[in-house]
Amino acid sequence: LRKKNTVRYQKEKRKKWEGGKKAKVRKKGIQNHSPDSWKTYLSVMDFSKRSTVEEHMDNPILDKESYKKAYKDINRCNTLLGGSDITIKAIRKLIDENPQKSYTIMDMGCGDGHMLRLIAKRFRGRDIKLHLVGIDLRDDVITVAREASQDFPEILFQEADILDLTQVQDCDILLCTLTMHHFEEADIKT
């Protein structure tokens, strides 16, 4: 059995992807592929349970520059794949359906604060006041978030355990995106 993270495995995977049936499907365009063409690809993924593979970001001794680079990549993917827009649209809908003069929006597991900065930018100029609060467990991550958010006086960051709800203040909208997969199943309470 080859390990998926070896260079040899990745090269073999790339060769298979560049040639053969999948390449023809990719070249034709997604609208022309048959529904069965992805079965091979998806068959290697087990969606019946959560992955327990530790991410690079979960390394407790990861340096600040590595965090910044990792968050830059994550933020780019989230923007390109539309995850940020989905969250912004949901917030806009909540605000439109529940009009108030001000809102407190809390982001649990805020990471570098990217989502809060997007929210601040999207709602500037509207006749509402936003108080944005980012909570993350790691003090080094909170430092990265504060540095990246210096031009956003409406954002406050706090170091706290998001699984300890006694530390959570009242808010109007609570976000928790791209976060819970970092926790063990036993630690997540329903």
mmCIF file of C-alpha atoms in Angstrom:
data_model
loop_
_atom_site.group_PDB
_atom_site.id
_atom_site.type_symbol
_atom_site.label_atom_id
_atom_site.label_comp_id
_atom_site.label_asym_id
_atom_site.label_seq_id
_atom_site.Cartn_x
_atom_site.Cartn_y
_atom_site.Cartn_z
ATOM 1 C CA LEU A 1 0.000 0.000 0.000
ATOM 2 C CA ARG A 2 1.403 3.387 -0.938
ATOM 3 C CA LYS A 3 0.988 6.265 1.454
ATOM 4 C CA LYS A 4 -0.908 9.186 -0.034
ATOM 5 C CA ASN A 5 1.528 11.798 1.161
ATOM 6 C CA THR A 6 4.604 10.374 -0.537
ATOM 7 C CA VAL A 7 6.088 12.097 -3.570
ATOM 8 C CA ARG A 8 5.971 8.863 -5.575
ATOM 9 C CA TYR A 9 2.267 8.384 -4.907
ATOM 10 C CA GLN A 10 1.504 11.996 -5.861
ATOM 11 C CA LYS A 11 3.452 11.647 -9.139
ATOM 12 C CA GLU A 12 1.588 8.450 -10.021
ATOM 13 C CA LYS A 13 -1.723 10.096 -9.163
ATOM 14 C CA ARG A 14 -0.850 13.102 -11.344
ATOM 15 C CA LYS A 15 0.055 10.822 -14.303
ATOM 16 C CA LYS A 16 -3.277 9.029 -14.001
ATOM 17 C CA TRP A 17 -5.096 12.337 -13.765
ATOM 18 C CA GLU A 18 -3.317 13.874 -16.769
ATOM 19 C CA GLY A 19 -3.904 10.871 -19.010
ATOM 20 C CA GLY A 20 -6.718 8.442 -19.535
ATOM 21 C CA LYS A 21 -10.438 8.712 -18.977
ATOM 22 C CA LYS A 22 -10.407 11.503 -16.370
ATOM 23 C CA ALA A 23 -8.305 13.768 -18.583
ATOM 24 C CA LYS A 24 -10.764 13.315 -21.457
ATOM 25 C CA VAL A 25 -13.643 14.179 -19.153
ATOM 26 C CA ARG A 26 -11.796 17.250 -17.860
ATOM 27 C CA LYS A 27 -10.938 18.436 -21.383
ATOM 28 C CA LYS A 28 -14.523 18.075 -22.598
ATOM 29 C CA GLY A 29 -15.828 20.140 -19.741
ATOM 30 C CA ILE A 30 -17.818 19.249 -16.685
ATOM 31 C CA GLN A 31 -21.183 19.519 -18.447
ATOM 32 C CA ASN A 32 -20.257 16.657 -20.808
ATOM 33 C CA HIS A 33 -19.110 14.071 -18.289
ATOM 34 C CA SER A 34 -21.255 11.138 -17.303
ATOM 35 C CA PRO A 35 -22.326 10.871 -13.662
ATOM 36 C CA ASP A 36 -20.361 7.619 -13.360
ATOM 37 C CA SER A 37 -17.004 9.147 -14.340
ATOM 38 C CA TRP A 38 -16.423 10.465 -10.827
ATOM 39 C CA LYS A 39 -17.231 7.212 -9.047
ATOM 40 C CA THR A 40 -13.618 6.061 -9.184
ATOM 41 C CA TYR A 41 -12.395 9.345 -7.759
ATOM 42 C CA LEU A 42 -15.001 9.488 -5.008
ATOM 43 C CA SER A 43 -14.662 5.819 -4.106
ATOM 44 C CA VAL A 44 -11.372 6.503 -2.330
ATOM 45 C CA MET A 45 -13.031 9.076 -0.047
ATOM 46 C CA ASP A 46 -14.992 7.867 2.954
ATOM 47 C CA PHE A 47 -17.697 10.402 3.792
ATOM 48 C CA SER A 48 -19.392 8.185 6.369
ATOM 49 C CA LYS A 49 -17.172 9.450 9.191
ATOM 50 C CA ARG A 50 -15.126 12.483 10.071
ATOM 51 C CA SER A 51 -11.475 12.497 9.115
ATOM 52 C CA THR A 52 -9.100 12.321 12.054
ATOM 53 C CA VAL A 53 -6.035 13.279 10.037
ATOM 54 C CA GLU A 54 -4.254 16.128 11.780
ATOM 55 C CA GLU A 55 -3.825 19.263 9.691
ATOM 56 C CA HIS A 56 -0.618 21.245 9.392
ATOM 57 C CA MET A 57 -2.303 24.077 11.307
ATOM 58 C CA ASP A 58 -2.982 21.816 14.289
ATOM 59 C CA ASN A 59 0.738 21.640 15.048
ATOM 60 C CA PRO A 60 1.107 23.334 18.470
ATOM 61 C CA ILE A 61 4.597 24.661 17.672
ATOM 62 C CA LEU A 62 3.828 26.068 14.231
ATOM 63 C CA ASP A 63 5.512 29.446 13.788
ATOM 64 C CA LYS A 64 3.675 32.685 13.073
ATOM 65 C CA GLU A 65 4.770 32.955 9.431
ATOM 66 C CA SER A 66 3.555 29.417 8.726
ATOM 67 C CA TYR A 67 0.179 30.341 10.228
ATOM 68 C CA LYS A 68 -0.034 33.420 8.045
ATOM 69 C CA LYS A 69 0.756 31.381 4.939
ATOM 70 C CA ALA A 70 -1.753 28.665 5.863
ATOM 71 C CA TYR A 71 -4.504 31.220 6.503
ATOM 72 C CA LYS A 72 -3.720 32.992 3.240
ATOM 73 C CA ASP A 73 -4.230 29.696 1.390
ATOM 74 C CA ILE A 74 -7.419 28.855 3.297
ATOM 75 C CA ASN A 75 -8.865 32.329 2.779
ATOM 76 C CA ARG A 76 -8.101 32.194 -0.937
ATOM 77 C CA CYS A 77 -9.796 28.793 -1.291
ATOM 78 C CA ASN A 78 -12.801 29.904 0.746
ATOM 79 C CA THR A 79 -13.175 32.994 -1.426
ATOM 80 C CA LEU A 80 -12.682 31.180 -4.756
ATOM 81 C CA LEU A 81 -15.038 28.328 -3.822
ATOM 82 C CA GLY A 82 -17.745 30.687 -2.583
ATOM 83 C CA GLY A 83 -17.741 29.796 1.115
ATOM 84 C CA SER A 84 -17.239 33.406 2.153
ATOM 85 C CA ASP A 85 -20.122 34.587 -0.026
ATOM 86 C CA ILE A 86 -22.475 31.969 1.408
ATOM 87 C CA THR A 87 -21.762 33.237 4.916
ATOM 88 C CA ILE A 88 -22.089 36.909 3.927
ATOM 89 C CA LYS A 89 -25.420 36.261 2.157
ATOM 90 C CA ALA A 90 -26.768 34.414 5.204
ATOM 91 C CA ILE A 91 -25.778 37.309 7.477
ATOM 92 C CA ARG A 92 -27.347 39.821 5.100
ATOM 93 C CA LYS A 93 -30.562 37.787 5.099
ATOM 94 C CA LEU A 94 -30.641 37.619 8.908
ATOM 95 C CA ILE A 95 -30.086 41.360 9.153
ATOM 96 C CA ASP A 96 -32.719 42.146 6.498
ATOM 97 C CA GLU A 97 -35.289 39.880 8.196
ATOM 98 C CA ASN A 98 -34.493 41.113 11.725
ATOM 99 C CA PRO A 99 -33.829 44.860 11.413
ATOM 100 C CA GLN A 100 -31.972 46.531 14.288
ATOM 101 C CA LYS A 101 -29.696 49.537 14.601
ATOM 102 C CA SER A 102 -26.762 47.401 15.747
ATOM 103 C CA TYR A 103 -25.655 43.782 15.732
ATOM 104 C CA THR A 104 -23.068 41.799 17.622
ATOM 105 C CA ILE A 105 -21.639 39.076 15.398
ATOM 106 C CA MET A 106 -19.367 36.526 17.020
ATOM 107 C CA ASP A 107 -17.049 34.217 15.066
ATOM 108 C CA MET A 108 -16.137 31.133 17.090
ATOM 109 C CA GLY A 109 -12.786 29.767 15.938
ATOM 110 C CA CYS A 110 -12.082 32.954 13.991
ATOM 111 C CA GLY A 111 -8.522 32.082 12.998
ATOM 112 C CA ASP A 112 -6.879 35.104 11.390
ATOM 113 C CA GLY A 113 -10.170 37.064 11.394
ATOM 114 C CA HIS A 114 -10.622 36.986 7.617
ATOM 115 C CA MET A 115 -14.381 36.366 7.772
ATOM 116 C CA LEU A 116 -14.879 39.227 10.225
ATOM 117 C CA ARG A 117 -12.917 41.594 7.987
ATOM 118 C CA LEU A 118 -15.070 40.580 5.003
ATOM 119 C CA ILE A 119 -18.212 41.222 7.031
ATOM 120 C CA ALA A 120 -16.920 44.629 8.124
ATOM 121 C CA LYS A 121 -16.109 45.593 4.516
ATOM 122 C CA ARG A 122 -19.456 44.384 3.127
ATOM 123 C CA PHE A 123 -21.540 46.240 5.697
ATOM 124 C CA ARG A 124 -19.630 49.518 5.868
ATOM 125 C CA GLY A 125 -21.726 52.369 4.598
ATOM 126 C CA ARG A 126 -24.998 50.766 5.691
ATOM 127 C CA ASP A 127 -27.070 52.398 8.380
ATOM 128 C CA ILE A 128 -26.243 49.766 10.998
ATOM 129 C CA LYS A 129 -23.519 49.436 13.589
ATOM 130 C CA LEU A 130 -21.589 46.191 13.782
ATOM 131 C CA HIS A 131 -19.700 44.943 16.803
ATOM 132 C CA LEU A 132 -17.623 42.007 15.544
ATOM 133 C CA VAL A 133 -15.996 39.592 17.987
ATOM 134 C CA GLY A 134 -13.518 36.881 17.022
ATOM 135 C CA ILE A 135 -12.761 34.078 19.454
ATOM 136 C CA ASP A 136 -9.954 31.573 19.101
ATOM 137 C CA LEU A 137 -8.170 29.311 21.565
ATOM 138 C CA ARG A 138 -4.629 30.120 20.525
ATOM 139 C CA ASP A 139 -2.989 33.358 21.594
ATOM 140 C CA ASP A 140 -0.571 33.281 18.630
ATOM 141 C CA VAL A 141 -3.488 33.033 16.202
ATOM 142 C CA ILE A 142 -5.262 35.923 17.963
ATOM 143 C CA THR A 143 -2.049 37.953 17.547
ATOM 144 C CA VAL A 144 -2.068 37.237 13.790
ATOM 145 C CA ALA A 145 -5.760 38.246 13.627
ATOM 146 C CA ARG A 146 -5.176 41.504 15.502
ATOM 147 C CA GLU A 147 -2.232 42.429 13.270
ATOM 148 C CA ALA A 148 -4.252 41.741 10.105
ATOM 149 C CA SER A 149 -7.268 43.690 11.405
ATOM 150 C CA GLN A 150 -5.655 46.938 12.554
ATOM 151 C CA ASP A 151 -7.777 48.965 10.108
ATOM 152 C CA PHE A 152 -11.010 47.511 11.522
ATOM 153 C CA PRO A 153 -11.947 49.225 14.785
ATOM 154 C CA GLU A 154 -15.271 47.358 14.811
ATOM 155 C CA ILE A 155 -13.474 44.023 15.369
ATOM 156 C CA LEU A 156 -12.410 42.761 18.793
ATOM 157 C CA PHE A 157 -10.506 39.503 19.338
ATOM 158 C CA GLN A 158 -10.546 37.327 22.452
ATOM 159 C CA GLU A 159 -8.608 34.238 23.408
ATOM 160 C CA ALA A 160 -11.076 31.645 24.713
ATOM 161 C CA ASP A 161 -12.137 28.022 24.383
ATOM 162 C CA ILE A 162 -15.138 27.903 22.050
ATOM 163 C CA LEU A 163 -16.230 24.592 23.572
ATOM 164 C CA ASP A 164 -16.662 26.294 26.952
ATOM 165 C CA LEU A 165 -19.883 28.212 26.377
ATOM 166 C CA THR A 166 -19.675 29.909 29.789
ATOM 167 C CA GLN A 167 -17.060 32.196 28.219
ATOM 168 C CA VAL A 168 -19.367 33.308 25.399
ATOM 169 C CA GLN A 169 -21.055 36.687 25.640
ATOM 170 C CA ASP A 170 -24.456 37.502 24.178
ATOM 171 C CA CYS A 171 -24.575 38.033 20.452
ATOM 172 C CA ASP A 172 -27.118 38.466 17.671
ATOM 173 C CA ILE A 173 -25.406 36.230 15.119
ATOM 174 C CA LEU A 174 -22.962 33.432 15.899
ATOM 175 C CA LEU A 175 -20.635 32.031 13.237
ATOM 176 C CA CYS A 176 -18.572 28.871 13.360
ATOM 177 C CA THR A 177 -17.107 28.139 9.945
ATOM 178 C CA LEU A 178 -14.205 25.859 9.027
ATOM 179 C CA THR A 179 -13.597 25.119 12.701
ATOM 180 C CA MET A 180 -15.220 22.047 14.216
ATOM 181 C CA HIS A 181 -13.134 19.559 12.225
ATOM 182 C CA HIS A 182 -10.150 20.571 14.368
ATOM 183 C CA PHE A 183 -11.749 18.940 17.432
ATOM 184 C CA GLU A 184 -12.037 15.323 18.485
ATOM 185 C CA GLU A 185 -15.553 13.894 18.242
ATOM 186 C CA ALA A 186 -15.653 13.333 22.014
ATOM 187 C CA ASP A 187 -14.875 17.006 22.687
ATOM 188 C CA ILE A 188 -17.815 18.281 20.641
ATOM 189 C CA LYS A 189 -20.985 18.416 22.717
ATOM 190 C CA THR A 190 -24.370 18.626 21.070
#
